[in-house]
Coordinates of C-alpha atoms in Angstrom, one line a residue:
Chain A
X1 CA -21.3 -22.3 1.0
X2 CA -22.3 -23.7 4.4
X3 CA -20.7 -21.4 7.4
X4 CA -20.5 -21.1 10.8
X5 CA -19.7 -18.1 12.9
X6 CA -16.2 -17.1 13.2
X7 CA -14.7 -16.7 16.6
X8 CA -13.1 -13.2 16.4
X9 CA -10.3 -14.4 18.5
X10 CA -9.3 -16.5 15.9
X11 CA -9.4 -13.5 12.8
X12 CA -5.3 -13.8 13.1
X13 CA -4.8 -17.5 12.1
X14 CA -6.3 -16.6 8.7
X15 CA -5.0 -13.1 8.1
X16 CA -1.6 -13.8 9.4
X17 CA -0.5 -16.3 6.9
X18 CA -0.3 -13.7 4.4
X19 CA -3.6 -15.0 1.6
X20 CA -4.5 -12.5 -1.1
X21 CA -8.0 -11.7 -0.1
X22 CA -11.6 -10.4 -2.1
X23 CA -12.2 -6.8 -0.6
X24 CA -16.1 -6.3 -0.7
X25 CA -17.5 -2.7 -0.5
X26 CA -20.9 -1.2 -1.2
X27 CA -22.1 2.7 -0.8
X28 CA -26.2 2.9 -2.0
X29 CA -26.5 1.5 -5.5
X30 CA -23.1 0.3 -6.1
X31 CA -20.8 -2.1 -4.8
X32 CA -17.2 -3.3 -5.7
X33 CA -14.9 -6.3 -5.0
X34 CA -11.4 -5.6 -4.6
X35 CA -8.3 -8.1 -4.9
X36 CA -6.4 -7.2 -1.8
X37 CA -3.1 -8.7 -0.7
X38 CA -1.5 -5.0 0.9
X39 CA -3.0 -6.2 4.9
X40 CA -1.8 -7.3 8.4
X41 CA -2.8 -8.0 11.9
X42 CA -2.7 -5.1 14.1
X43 CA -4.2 -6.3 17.1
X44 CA -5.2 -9.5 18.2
X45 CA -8.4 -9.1 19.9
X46 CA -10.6 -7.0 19.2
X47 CA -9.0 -8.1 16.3
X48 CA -7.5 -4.4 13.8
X49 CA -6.2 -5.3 10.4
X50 CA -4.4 -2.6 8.7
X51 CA -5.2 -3.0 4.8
X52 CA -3.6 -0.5 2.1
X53 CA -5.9 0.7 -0.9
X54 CA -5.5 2.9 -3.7
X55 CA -7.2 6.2 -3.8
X56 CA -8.6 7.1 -7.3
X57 CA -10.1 3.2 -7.6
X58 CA -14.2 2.6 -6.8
X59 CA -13.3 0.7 -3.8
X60 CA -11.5 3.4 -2.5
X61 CA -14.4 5.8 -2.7
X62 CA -17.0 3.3 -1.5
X63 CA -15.2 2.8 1.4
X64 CA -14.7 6.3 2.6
X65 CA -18.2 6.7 1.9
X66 CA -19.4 3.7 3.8
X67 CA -16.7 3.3 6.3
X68 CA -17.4 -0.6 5.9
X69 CA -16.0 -3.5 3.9
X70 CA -16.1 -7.4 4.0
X71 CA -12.5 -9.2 3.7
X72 CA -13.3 -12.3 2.0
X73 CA -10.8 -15.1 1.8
X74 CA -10.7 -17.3 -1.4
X75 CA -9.2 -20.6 -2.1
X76 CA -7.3 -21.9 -4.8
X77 CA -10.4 -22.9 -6.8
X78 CA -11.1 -19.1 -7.4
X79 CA -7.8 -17.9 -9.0
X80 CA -9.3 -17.0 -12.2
X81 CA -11.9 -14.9 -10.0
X82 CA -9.0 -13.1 -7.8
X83 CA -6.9 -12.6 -11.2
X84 CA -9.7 -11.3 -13.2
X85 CA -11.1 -8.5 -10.4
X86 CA -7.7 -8.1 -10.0
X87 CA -7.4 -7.0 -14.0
X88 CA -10.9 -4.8 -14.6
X89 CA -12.5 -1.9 -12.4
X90 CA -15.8 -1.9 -10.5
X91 CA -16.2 1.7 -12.8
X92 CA -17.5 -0.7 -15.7
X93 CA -17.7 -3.9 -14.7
X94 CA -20.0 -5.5 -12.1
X95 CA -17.8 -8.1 -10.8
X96 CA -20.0 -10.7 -8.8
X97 CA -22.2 -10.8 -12.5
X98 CA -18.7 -11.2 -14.7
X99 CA -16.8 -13.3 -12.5
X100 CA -20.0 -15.6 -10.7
X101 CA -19.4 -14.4 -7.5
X102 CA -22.4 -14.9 -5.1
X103 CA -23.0 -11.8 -2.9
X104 CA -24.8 -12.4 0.5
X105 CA -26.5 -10.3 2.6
X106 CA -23.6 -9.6 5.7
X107 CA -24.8 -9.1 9.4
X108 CA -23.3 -5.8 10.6
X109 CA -22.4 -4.3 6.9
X110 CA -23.8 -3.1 3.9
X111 CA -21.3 -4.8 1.9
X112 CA -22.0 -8.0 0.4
X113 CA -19.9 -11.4 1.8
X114 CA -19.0 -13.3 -1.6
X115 CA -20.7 -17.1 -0.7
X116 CA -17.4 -18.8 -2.5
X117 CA -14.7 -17.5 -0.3
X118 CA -14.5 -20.1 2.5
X119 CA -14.5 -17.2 5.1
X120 CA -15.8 -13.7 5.5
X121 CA -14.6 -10.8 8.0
X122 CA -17.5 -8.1 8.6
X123 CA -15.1 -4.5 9.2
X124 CA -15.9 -1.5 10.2
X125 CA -13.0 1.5 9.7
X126 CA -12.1 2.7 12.9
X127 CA -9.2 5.0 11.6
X128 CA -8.3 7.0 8.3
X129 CA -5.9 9.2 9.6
X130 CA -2.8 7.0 7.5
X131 CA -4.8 7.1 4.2
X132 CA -3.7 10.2 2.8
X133 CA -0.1 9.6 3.5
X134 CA 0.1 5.9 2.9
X135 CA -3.4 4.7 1.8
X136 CA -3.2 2.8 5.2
X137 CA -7.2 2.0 6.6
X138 CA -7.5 0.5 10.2
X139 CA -10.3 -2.3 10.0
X140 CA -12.4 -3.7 13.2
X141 CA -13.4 -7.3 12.4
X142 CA -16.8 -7.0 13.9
X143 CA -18.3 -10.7 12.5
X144 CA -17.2 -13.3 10.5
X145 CA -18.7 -16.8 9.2
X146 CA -15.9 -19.5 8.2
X147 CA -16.8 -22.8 6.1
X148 CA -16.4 -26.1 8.4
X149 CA -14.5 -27.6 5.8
X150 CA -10.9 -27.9 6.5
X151 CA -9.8 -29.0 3.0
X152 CA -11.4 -25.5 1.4
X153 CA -8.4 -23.6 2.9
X154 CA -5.8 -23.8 0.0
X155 CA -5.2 -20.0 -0.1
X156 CA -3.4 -17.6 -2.8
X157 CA -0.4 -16.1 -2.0
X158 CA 0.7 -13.0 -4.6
X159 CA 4.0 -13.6 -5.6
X160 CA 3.4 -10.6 -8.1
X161 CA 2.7 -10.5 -11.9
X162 CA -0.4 -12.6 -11.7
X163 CA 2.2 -15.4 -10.1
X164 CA 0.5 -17.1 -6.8
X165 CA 2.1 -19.6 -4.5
X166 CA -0.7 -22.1 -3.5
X167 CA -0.8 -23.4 0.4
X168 CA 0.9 -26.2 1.1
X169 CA 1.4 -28.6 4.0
X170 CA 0.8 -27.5 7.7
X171 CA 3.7 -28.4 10.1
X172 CA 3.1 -27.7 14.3
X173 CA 6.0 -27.3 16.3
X174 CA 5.9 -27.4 20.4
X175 CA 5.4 -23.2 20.6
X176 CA 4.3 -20.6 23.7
X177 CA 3.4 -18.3 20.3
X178 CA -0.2 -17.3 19.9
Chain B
X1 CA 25.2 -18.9 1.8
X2 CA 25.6 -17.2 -1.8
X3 CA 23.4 -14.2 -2.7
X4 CA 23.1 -11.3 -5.3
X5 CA 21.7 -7.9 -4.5
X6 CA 18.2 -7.8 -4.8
X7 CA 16.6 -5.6 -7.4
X8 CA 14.5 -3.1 -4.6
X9 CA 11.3 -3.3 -6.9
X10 CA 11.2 -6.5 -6.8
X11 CA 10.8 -6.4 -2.6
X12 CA 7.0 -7.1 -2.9
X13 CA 7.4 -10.2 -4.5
X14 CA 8.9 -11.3 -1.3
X15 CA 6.7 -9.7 1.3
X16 CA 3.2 -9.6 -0.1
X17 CA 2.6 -13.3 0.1
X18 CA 3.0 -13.0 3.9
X19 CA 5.9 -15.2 5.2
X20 CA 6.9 -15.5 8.6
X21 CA 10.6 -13.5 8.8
X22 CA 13.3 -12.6 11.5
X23 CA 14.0 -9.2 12.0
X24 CA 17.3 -8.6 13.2
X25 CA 18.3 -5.4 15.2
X26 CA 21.6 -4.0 16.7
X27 CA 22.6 -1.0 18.8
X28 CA 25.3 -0.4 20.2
X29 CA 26.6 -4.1 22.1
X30 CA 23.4 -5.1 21.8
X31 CA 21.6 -7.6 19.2
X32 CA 18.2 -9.7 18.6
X33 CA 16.4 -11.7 16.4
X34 CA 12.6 -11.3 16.6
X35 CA 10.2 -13.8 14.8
X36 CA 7.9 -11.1 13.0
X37 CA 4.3 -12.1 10.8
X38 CA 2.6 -8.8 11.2
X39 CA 3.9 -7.1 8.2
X40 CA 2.7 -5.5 5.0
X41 CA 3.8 -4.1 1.9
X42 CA 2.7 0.1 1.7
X43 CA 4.3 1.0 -1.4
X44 CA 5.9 -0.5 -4.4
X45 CA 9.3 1.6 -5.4
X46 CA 10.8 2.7 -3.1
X47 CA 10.1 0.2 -1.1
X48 CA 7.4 0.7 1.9
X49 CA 6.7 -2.3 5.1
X50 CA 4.6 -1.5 7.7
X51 CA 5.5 -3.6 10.5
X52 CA 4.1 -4.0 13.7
X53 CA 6.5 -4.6 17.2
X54 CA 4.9 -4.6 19.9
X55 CA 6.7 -2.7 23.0
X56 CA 8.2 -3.9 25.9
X57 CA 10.5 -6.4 23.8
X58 CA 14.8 -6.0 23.5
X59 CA 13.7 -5.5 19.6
X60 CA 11.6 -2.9 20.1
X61 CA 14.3 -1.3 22.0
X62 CA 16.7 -1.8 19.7
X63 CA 15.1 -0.1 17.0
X64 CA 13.6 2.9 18.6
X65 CA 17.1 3.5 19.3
X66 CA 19.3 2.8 16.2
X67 CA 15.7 3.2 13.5
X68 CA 17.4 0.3 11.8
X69 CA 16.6 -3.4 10.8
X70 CA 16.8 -6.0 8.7
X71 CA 14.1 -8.5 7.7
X72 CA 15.6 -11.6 6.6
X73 CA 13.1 -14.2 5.1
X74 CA 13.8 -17.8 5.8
X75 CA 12.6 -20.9 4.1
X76 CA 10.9 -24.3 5.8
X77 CA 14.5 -25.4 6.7
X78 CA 14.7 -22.9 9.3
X79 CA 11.1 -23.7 11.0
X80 CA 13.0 -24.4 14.6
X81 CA 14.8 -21.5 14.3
X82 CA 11.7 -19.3 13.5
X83 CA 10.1 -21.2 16.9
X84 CA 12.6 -21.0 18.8
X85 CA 13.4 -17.1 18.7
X86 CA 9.9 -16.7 18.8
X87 CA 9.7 -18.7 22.2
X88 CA 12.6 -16.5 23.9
X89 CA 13.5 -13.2 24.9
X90 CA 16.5 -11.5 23.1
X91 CA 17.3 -10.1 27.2
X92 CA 18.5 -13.6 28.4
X93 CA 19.4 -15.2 25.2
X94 CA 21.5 -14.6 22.3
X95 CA 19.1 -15.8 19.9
X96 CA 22.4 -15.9 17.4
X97 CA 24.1 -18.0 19.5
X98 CA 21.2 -20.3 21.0
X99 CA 19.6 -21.3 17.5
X100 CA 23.0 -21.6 15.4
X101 CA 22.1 -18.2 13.2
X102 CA 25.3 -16.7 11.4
X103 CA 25.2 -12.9 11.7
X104 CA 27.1 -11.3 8.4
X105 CA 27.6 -7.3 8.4
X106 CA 25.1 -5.6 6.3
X107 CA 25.8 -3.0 3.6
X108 CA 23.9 -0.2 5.1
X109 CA 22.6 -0.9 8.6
X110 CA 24.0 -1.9 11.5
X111 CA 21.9 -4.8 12.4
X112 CA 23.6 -7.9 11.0
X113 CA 22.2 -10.2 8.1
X114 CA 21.0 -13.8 8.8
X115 CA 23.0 -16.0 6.4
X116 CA 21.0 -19.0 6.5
X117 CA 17.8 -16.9 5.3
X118 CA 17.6 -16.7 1.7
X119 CA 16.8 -13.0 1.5
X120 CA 17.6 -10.1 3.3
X121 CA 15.9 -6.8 3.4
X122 CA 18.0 -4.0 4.9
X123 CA 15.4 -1.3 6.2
X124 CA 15.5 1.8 7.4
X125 CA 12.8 3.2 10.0
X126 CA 11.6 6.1 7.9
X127 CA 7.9 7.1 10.2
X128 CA 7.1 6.3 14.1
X129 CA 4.2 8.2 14.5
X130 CA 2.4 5.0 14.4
X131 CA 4.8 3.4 17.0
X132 CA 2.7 4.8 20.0
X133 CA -1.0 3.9 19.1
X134 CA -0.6 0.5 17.0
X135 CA 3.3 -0.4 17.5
X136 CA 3.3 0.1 13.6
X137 CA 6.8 1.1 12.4
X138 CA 7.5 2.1 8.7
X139 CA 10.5 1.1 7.2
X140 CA 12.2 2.5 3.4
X141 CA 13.6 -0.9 2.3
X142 CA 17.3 0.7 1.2
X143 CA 19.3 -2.7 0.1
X144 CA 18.7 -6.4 -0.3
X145 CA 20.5 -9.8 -1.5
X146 CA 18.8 -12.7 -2.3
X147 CA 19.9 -16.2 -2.8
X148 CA 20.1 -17.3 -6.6
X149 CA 18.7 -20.4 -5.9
X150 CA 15.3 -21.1 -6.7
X151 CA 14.7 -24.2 -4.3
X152 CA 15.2 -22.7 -0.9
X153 CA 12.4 -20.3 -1.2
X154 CA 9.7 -22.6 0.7
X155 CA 8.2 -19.8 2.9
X156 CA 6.8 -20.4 5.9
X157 CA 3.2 -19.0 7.2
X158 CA 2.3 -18.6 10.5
X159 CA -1.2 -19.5 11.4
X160 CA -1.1 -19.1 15.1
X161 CA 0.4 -21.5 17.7
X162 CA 2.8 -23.0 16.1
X163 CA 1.6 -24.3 13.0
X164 CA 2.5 -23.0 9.9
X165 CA 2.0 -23.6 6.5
X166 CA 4.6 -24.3 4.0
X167 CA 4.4 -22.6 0.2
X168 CA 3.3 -24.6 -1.9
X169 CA 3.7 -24.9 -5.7
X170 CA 2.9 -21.9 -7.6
X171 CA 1.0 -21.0 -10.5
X172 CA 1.1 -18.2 -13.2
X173 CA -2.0 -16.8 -14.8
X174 CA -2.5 -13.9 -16.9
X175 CA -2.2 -10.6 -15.6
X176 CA -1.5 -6.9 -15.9
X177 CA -1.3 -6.7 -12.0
X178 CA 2.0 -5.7 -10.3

């Protein structure tokens, strides 16, 4: 998918809203892709995302060995791909082979950006002093690429039990809010 | 408007698709309504929210000093309201008063409910220690009530500046994710 770099400035506007999101992680010969809807803004700019993960799961361990991951942002068109990493584990499945997701080469991580998802956030972990207690990672968006395409951005939303709200319409109102 | 207590596991259905909510805090005379994004879900049962406040504001006050809250969730109906307590300062305004938001005594906090939202999480600030570094505050979600009524659950999502997006339809897939 043709991208364009990301201003960090503007990491908010997509992680605000709430999407479930494809966590990519790699450490040596393995990576993993993680669906991912436990995150929120910390900080605007430099812009910290605190995202909650599992221990005992491979994308735990990749990413306390590689203290990097890419937060990729799917669209509608890729439910069945969110649902189905969602269901197996990166133990004994590759997931870009069983669910077609592209992995790309990233600029500042080893982990891979998945091409489909209409925008990728490069992180480095700045913090893991709230994982033991609450599985609670710090993120530094470092990079990101977003898709030009306005009409790609139907995100998921996890209502739980494999239920997802779908975007809707946008509505601006007069607002000093950043 | 009419609500039934909310089933506590079933808190991340509401907050792990991301909607824009109004936390309401109260100590001693004192009262605000806070338009809030920057929230996550931590843990399932009972329910964990990390939910970042940043300092200087009347809310932030408030709870430092009663470790209270309630997140009340509206739904698109209430998109002035959402704007207009987030364009105002809780010091000079009574948000309550000013947007035409009914405050109704809580079971277990003293901060008051929103009526008009249809869901109300009553929270308790359970860890600070994040408070100082990241204005992240932790809160045990300890009761809730939720409207019956399927309809008025149109979230709203904040993607910066005033425009948000409204949920859209929904869609169930196959799962054995929570």
């Amino acid at each position: 998918m043709e991208k364009q770099p990301l201003i960090l400035a503007d990491v908010y506007r997509l992680i605000e809203p709430g999407p479930v999101v494809l966590l990519t992680t790699a450490h040596r010969h393995r990576r993993n892709v993680m669906t991912q809807s436990w995150h929120t803004m910390i900080e605007f700019e430099p812009p910290i995302i605190g995202c909650v993960i599992g221990d005992g799961s491979l994308s735990f361990e990749l990413l306390m060995a590689s203290k990097e991951c890419v937060i990729n942002i799917p669209s509608e068109d890729l439910a069945g791909q969110v649902v189905g990493c969602g269901n197996s584990s990166g133990r004994n499945t590759d997931k870009f082979r069983a669910f077609g997701l592209t992995p790309v080469a990233a600029e500042t991580v080893a982990a891979p950006l998945i091409d489909e998802c209409f925008a990728n956030l490069e992180c480095k972990v700045v913090d893991t002093k709230m994982v033991s207690q609450y599985g609670l990672f710090i993120f530094q968006v470092v990079a990101g690429q977003i898709s030009p395409s306005i009409e790609a951005k139907h995100t998921l939303h996890h209502q739980g039990r494999g239920t997802f709200m779908i975007a809707g319409e946008t509505i601006t109102l007069s607002s000093s809010m950043p």
